[in-house]
PDB file of C-alpha atoms in Angstrom:
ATOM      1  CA  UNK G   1      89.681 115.565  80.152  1.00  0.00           C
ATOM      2  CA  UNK G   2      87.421 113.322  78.093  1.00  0.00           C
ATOM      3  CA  UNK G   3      84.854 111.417  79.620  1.00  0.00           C
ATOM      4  CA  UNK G   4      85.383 108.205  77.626  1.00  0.00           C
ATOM      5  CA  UNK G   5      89.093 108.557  79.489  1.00  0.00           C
ATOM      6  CA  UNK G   6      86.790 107.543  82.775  1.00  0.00           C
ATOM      7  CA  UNK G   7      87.524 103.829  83.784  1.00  0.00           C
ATOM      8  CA  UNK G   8      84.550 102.409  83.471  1.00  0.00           C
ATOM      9  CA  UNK G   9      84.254 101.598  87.337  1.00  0.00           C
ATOM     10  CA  UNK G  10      84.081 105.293  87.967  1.00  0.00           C
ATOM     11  CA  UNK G  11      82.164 106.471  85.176  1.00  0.00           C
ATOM     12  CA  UNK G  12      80.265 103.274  86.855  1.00  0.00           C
ATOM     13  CA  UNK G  13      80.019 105.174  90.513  1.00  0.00           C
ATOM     14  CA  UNK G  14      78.979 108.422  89.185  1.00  0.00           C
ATOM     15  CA  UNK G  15      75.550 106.371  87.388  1.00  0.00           C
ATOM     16  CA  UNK G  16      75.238 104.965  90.939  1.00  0.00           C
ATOM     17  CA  UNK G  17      75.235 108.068  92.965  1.00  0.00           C
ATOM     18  CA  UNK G  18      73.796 109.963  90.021  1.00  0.00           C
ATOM     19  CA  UNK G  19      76.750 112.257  90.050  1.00  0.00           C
ATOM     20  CA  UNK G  20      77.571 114.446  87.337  1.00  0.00           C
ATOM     21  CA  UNK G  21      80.142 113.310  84.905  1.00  0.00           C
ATOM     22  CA  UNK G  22      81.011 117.028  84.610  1.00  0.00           C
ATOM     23  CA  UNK G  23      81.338 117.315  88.405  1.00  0.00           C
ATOM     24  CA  UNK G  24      83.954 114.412  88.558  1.00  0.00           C
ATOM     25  CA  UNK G  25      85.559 116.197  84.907  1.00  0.00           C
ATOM     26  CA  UNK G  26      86.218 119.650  86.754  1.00  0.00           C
ATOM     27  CA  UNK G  27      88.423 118.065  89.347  1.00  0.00           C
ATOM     28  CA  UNK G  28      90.549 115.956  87.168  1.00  0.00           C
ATOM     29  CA  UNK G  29      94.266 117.209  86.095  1.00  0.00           C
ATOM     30  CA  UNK G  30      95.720 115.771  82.962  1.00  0.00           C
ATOM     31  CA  UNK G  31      99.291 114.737  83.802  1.00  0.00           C
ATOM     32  CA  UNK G  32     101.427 113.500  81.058  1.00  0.00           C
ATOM     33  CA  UNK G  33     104.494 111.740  80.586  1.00  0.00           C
ATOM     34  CA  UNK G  34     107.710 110.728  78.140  1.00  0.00           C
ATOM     35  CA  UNK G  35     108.741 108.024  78.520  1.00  0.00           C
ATOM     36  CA  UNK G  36     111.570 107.500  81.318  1.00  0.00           C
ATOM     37  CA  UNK G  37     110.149 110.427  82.771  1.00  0.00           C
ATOM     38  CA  UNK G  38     109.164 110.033  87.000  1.00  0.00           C
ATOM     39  CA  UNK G  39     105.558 110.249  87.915  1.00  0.00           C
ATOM     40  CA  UNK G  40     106.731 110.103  91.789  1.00  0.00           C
ATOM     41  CA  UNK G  41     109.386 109.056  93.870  1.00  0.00           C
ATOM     42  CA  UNK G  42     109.619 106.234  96.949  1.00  0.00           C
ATOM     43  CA  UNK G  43     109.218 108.516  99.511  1.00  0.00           C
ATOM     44  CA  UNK G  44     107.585 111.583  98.525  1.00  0.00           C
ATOM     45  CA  UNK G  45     104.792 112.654  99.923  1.00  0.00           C
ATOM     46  CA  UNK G  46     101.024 111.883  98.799  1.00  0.00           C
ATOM     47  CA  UNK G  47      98.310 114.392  97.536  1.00  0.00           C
ATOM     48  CA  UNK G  48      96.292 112.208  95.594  1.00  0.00           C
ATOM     49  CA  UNK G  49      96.011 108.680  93.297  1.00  0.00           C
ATOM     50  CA  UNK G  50      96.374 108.845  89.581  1.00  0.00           C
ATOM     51  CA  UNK G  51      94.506 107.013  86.638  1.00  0.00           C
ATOM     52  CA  UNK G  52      96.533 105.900  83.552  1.00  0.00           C
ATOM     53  CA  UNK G  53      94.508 106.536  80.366  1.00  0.00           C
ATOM     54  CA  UNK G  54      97.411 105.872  78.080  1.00  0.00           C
ATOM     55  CA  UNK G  55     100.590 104.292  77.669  1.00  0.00           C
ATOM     56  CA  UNK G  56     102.796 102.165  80.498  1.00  0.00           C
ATOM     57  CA  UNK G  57     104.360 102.799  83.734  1.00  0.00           C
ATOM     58  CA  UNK G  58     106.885 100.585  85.596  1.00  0.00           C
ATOM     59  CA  UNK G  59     106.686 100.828  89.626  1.00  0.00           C
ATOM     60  CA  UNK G  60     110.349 101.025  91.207  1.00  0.00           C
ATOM     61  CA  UNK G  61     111.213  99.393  94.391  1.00  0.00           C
ATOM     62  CA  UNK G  62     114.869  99.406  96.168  1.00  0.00           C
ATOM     63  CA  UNK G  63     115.938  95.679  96.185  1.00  0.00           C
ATOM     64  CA  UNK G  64     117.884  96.077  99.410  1.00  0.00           C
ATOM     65  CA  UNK G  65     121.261  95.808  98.009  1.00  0.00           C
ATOM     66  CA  UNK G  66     122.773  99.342  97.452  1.00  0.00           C
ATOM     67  CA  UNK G  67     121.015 101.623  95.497  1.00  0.00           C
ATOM     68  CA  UNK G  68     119.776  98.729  93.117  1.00  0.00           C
ATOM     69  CA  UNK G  69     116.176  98.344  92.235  1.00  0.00           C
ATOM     70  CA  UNK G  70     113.374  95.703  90.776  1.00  0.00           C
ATOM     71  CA  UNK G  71     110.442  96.431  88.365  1.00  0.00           C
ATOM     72  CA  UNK G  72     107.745  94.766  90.510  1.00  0.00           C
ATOM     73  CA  UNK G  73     104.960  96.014  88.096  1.00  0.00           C
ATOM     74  CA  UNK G  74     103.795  97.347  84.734  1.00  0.00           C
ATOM     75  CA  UNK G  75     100.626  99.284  84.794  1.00  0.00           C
ATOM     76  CA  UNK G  76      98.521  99.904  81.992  1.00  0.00           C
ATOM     77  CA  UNK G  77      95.487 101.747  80.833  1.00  0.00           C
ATOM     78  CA  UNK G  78      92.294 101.599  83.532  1.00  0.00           C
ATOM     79  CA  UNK G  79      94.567 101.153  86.326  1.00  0.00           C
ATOM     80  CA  UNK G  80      94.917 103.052  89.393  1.00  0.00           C
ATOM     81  CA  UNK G  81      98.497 104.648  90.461  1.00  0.00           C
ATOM     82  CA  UNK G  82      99.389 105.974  93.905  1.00  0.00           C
ATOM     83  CA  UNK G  83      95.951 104.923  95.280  1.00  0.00           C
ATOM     84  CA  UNK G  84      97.541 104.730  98.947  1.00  0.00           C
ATOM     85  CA  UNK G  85      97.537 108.638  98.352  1.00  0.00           C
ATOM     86  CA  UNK G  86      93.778 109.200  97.875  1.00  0.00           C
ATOM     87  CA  UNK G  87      92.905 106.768 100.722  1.00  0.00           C
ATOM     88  CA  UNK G  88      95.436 107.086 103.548  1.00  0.00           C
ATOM     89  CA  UNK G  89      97.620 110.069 102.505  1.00  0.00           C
ATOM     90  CA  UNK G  90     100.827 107.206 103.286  1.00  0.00           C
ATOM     91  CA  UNK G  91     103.837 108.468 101.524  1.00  0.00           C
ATOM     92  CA  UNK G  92     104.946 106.689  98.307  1.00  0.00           C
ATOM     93  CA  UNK G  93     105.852 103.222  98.711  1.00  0.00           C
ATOM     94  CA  UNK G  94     107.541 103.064  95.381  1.00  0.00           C
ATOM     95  CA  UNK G  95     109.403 105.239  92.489  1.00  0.00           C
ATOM     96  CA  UNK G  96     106.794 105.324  89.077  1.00  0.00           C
ATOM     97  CA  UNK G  97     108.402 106.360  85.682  1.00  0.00           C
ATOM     98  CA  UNK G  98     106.887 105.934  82.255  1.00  0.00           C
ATOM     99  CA  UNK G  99     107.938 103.131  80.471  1.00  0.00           C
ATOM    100  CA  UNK G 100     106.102 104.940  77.389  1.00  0.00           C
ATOM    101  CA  UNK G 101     104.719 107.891  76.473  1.00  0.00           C
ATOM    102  CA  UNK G 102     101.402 108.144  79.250  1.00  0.00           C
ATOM    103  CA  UNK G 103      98.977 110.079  79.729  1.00  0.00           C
ATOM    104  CA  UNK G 104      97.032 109.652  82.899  1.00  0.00           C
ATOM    105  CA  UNK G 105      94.569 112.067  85.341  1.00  0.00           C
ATOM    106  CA  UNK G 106      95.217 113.009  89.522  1.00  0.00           C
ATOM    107  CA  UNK G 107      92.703 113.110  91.543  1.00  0.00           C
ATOM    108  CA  UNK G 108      93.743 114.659  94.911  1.00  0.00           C
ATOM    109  CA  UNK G 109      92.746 114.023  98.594  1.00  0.00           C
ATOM    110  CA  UNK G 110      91.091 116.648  98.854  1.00  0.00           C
ATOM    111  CA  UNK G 111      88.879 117.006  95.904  1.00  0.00           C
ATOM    112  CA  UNK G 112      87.688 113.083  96.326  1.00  0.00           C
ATOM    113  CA  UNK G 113      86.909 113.792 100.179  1.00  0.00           C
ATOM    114  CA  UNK G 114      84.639 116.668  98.768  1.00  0.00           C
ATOM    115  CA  UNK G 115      83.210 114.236  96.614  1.00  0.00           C
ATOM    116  CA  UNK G 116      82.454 111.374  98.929  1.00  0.00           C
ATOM    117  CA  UNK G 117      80.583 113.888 101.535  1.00  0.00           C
ATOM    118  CA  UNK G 118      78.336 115.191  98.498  1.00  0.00           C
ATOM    119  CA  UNK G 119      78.410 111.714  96.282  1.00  0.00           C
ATOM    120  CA  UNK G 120      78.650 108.876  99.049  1.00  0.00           C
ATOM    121  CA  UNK G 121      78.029 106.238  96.670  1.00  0.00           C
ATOM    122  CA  UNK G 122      80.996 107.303  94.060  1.00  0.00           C
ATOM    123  CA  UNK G 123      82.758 107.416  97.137  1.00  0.00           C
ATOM    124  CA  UNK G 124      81.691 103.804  98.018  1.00  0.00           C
ATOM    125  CA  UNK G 125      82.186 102.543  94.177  1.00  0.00           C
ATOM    126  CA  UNK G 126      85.848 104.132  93.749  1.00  0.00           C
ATOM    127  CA  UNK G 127      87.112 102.314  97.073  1.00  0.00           C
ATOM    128  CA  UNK G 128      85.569  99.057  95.817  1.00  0.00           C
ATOM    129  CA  UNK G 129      87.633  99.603  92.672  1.00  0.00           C
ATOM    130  CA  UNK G 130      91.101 100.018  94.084  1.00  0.00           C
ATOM    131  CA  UNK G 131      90.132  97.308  96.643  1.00  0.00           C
ATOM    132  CA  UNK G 132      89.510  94.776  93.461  1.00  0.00           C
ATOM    133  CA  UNK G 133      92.861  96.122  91.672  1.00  0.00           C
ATOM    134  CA  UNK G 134      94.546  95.707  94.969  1.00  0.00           C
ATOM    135  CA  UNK G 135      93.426  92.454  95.028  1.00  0.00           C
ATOM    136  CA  UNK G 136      94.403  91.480  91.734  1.00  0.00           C
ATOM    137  CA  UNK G 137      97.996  92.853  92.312  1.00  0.00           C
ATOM    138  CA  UNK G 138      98.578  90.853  95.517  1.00  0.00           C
ATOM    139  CA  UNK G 139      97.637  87.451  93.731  1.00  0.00           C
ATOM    140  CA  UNK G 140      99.982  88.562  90.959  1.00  0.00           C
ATOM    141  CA  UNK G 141     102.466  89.305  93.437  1.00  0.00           C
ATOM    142  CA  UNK G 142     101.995  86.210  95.322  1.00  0.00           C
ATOM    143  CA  UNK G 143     102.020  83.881  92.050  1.00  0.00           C
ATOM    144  CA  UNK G 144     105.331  85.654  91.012  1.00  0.00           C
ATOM    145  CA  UNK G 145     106.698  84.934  94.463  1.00  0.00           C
ATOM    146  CA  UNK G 146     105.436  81.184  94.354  1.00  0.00           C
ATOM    147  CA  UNK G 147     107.243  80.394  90.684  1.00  0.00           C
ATOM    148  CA  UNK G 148     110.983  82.233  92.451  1.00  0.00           C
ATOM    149  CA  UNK G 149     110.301  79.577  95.483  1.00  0.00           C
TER     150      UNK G 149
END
């Protein structure tokens, strides 16, 4: 893993806590992708978030009405994926496959709890991150919503 792969709001977090971008390196594991290939399904359980570097993924959720489901997001590059993972250890919420070829890292629960206790403030910046993305997808969510009204 390179370090210019970093989103900038970690590589941001380790300047903060003065972490090692080598510490943060060592923990990462490349995953990629082909496209149409699944990252996770609804359901499974959660070891960890993921960080696209590369490429597009299209999140999956079951409409309701047999076994049918709705794209309700494309995520690109410098996005988080399965962040409900690192922070709560919930289950999957939704089915992820590649809509391209992706490349992207995993970070699991584990390794970023070891990382908080010796690097509080990476710890700190990271959760601020997915907070803001978070954010950001809501009001997407909610704008889509609004227009189908």
């Amino acid at each position: 893993m390179q370090a210019q792969t970093i989103p900038d709001e970690i590589a941001k977090g380790l300047q903060d806590a003065e972490m090692p971008m080598d510490e943060l390196l060592s923990v990462l594991e490349a995953v990629d992708l082909a496209a149409g290939e699944t990252l996770f399904e609804c359901g499974d359980e959660a070891r960890g978030a993921f960080f696209v570097h590369s490429g597009r993924l299209a999140v999956h959720r079951k409409t309701g009405f047999g076994n049918r489901t709705q794209v309700v997001a494309l995520l690109d590059a410098g996005t988080p994926v399965g962040e409900g993972g690192l922070l709560s250890g919930q289950k999957r919420s939704a089915t992820v496959r590649a809509v391209s070829s992706t490349r992207l890292s995993f970070l699991s629960t584990d390794n970023f709890s070891l990382l908080c206790q010796k690097y509080p403030l990476f710890g700190l910046q990271v959760q601020r991150w997915i907070l803001k993305c978070l954010s950001l997808r809501l009001l997407a969510s909610t704008e889509r919503l609004v227009r189908i009204m």
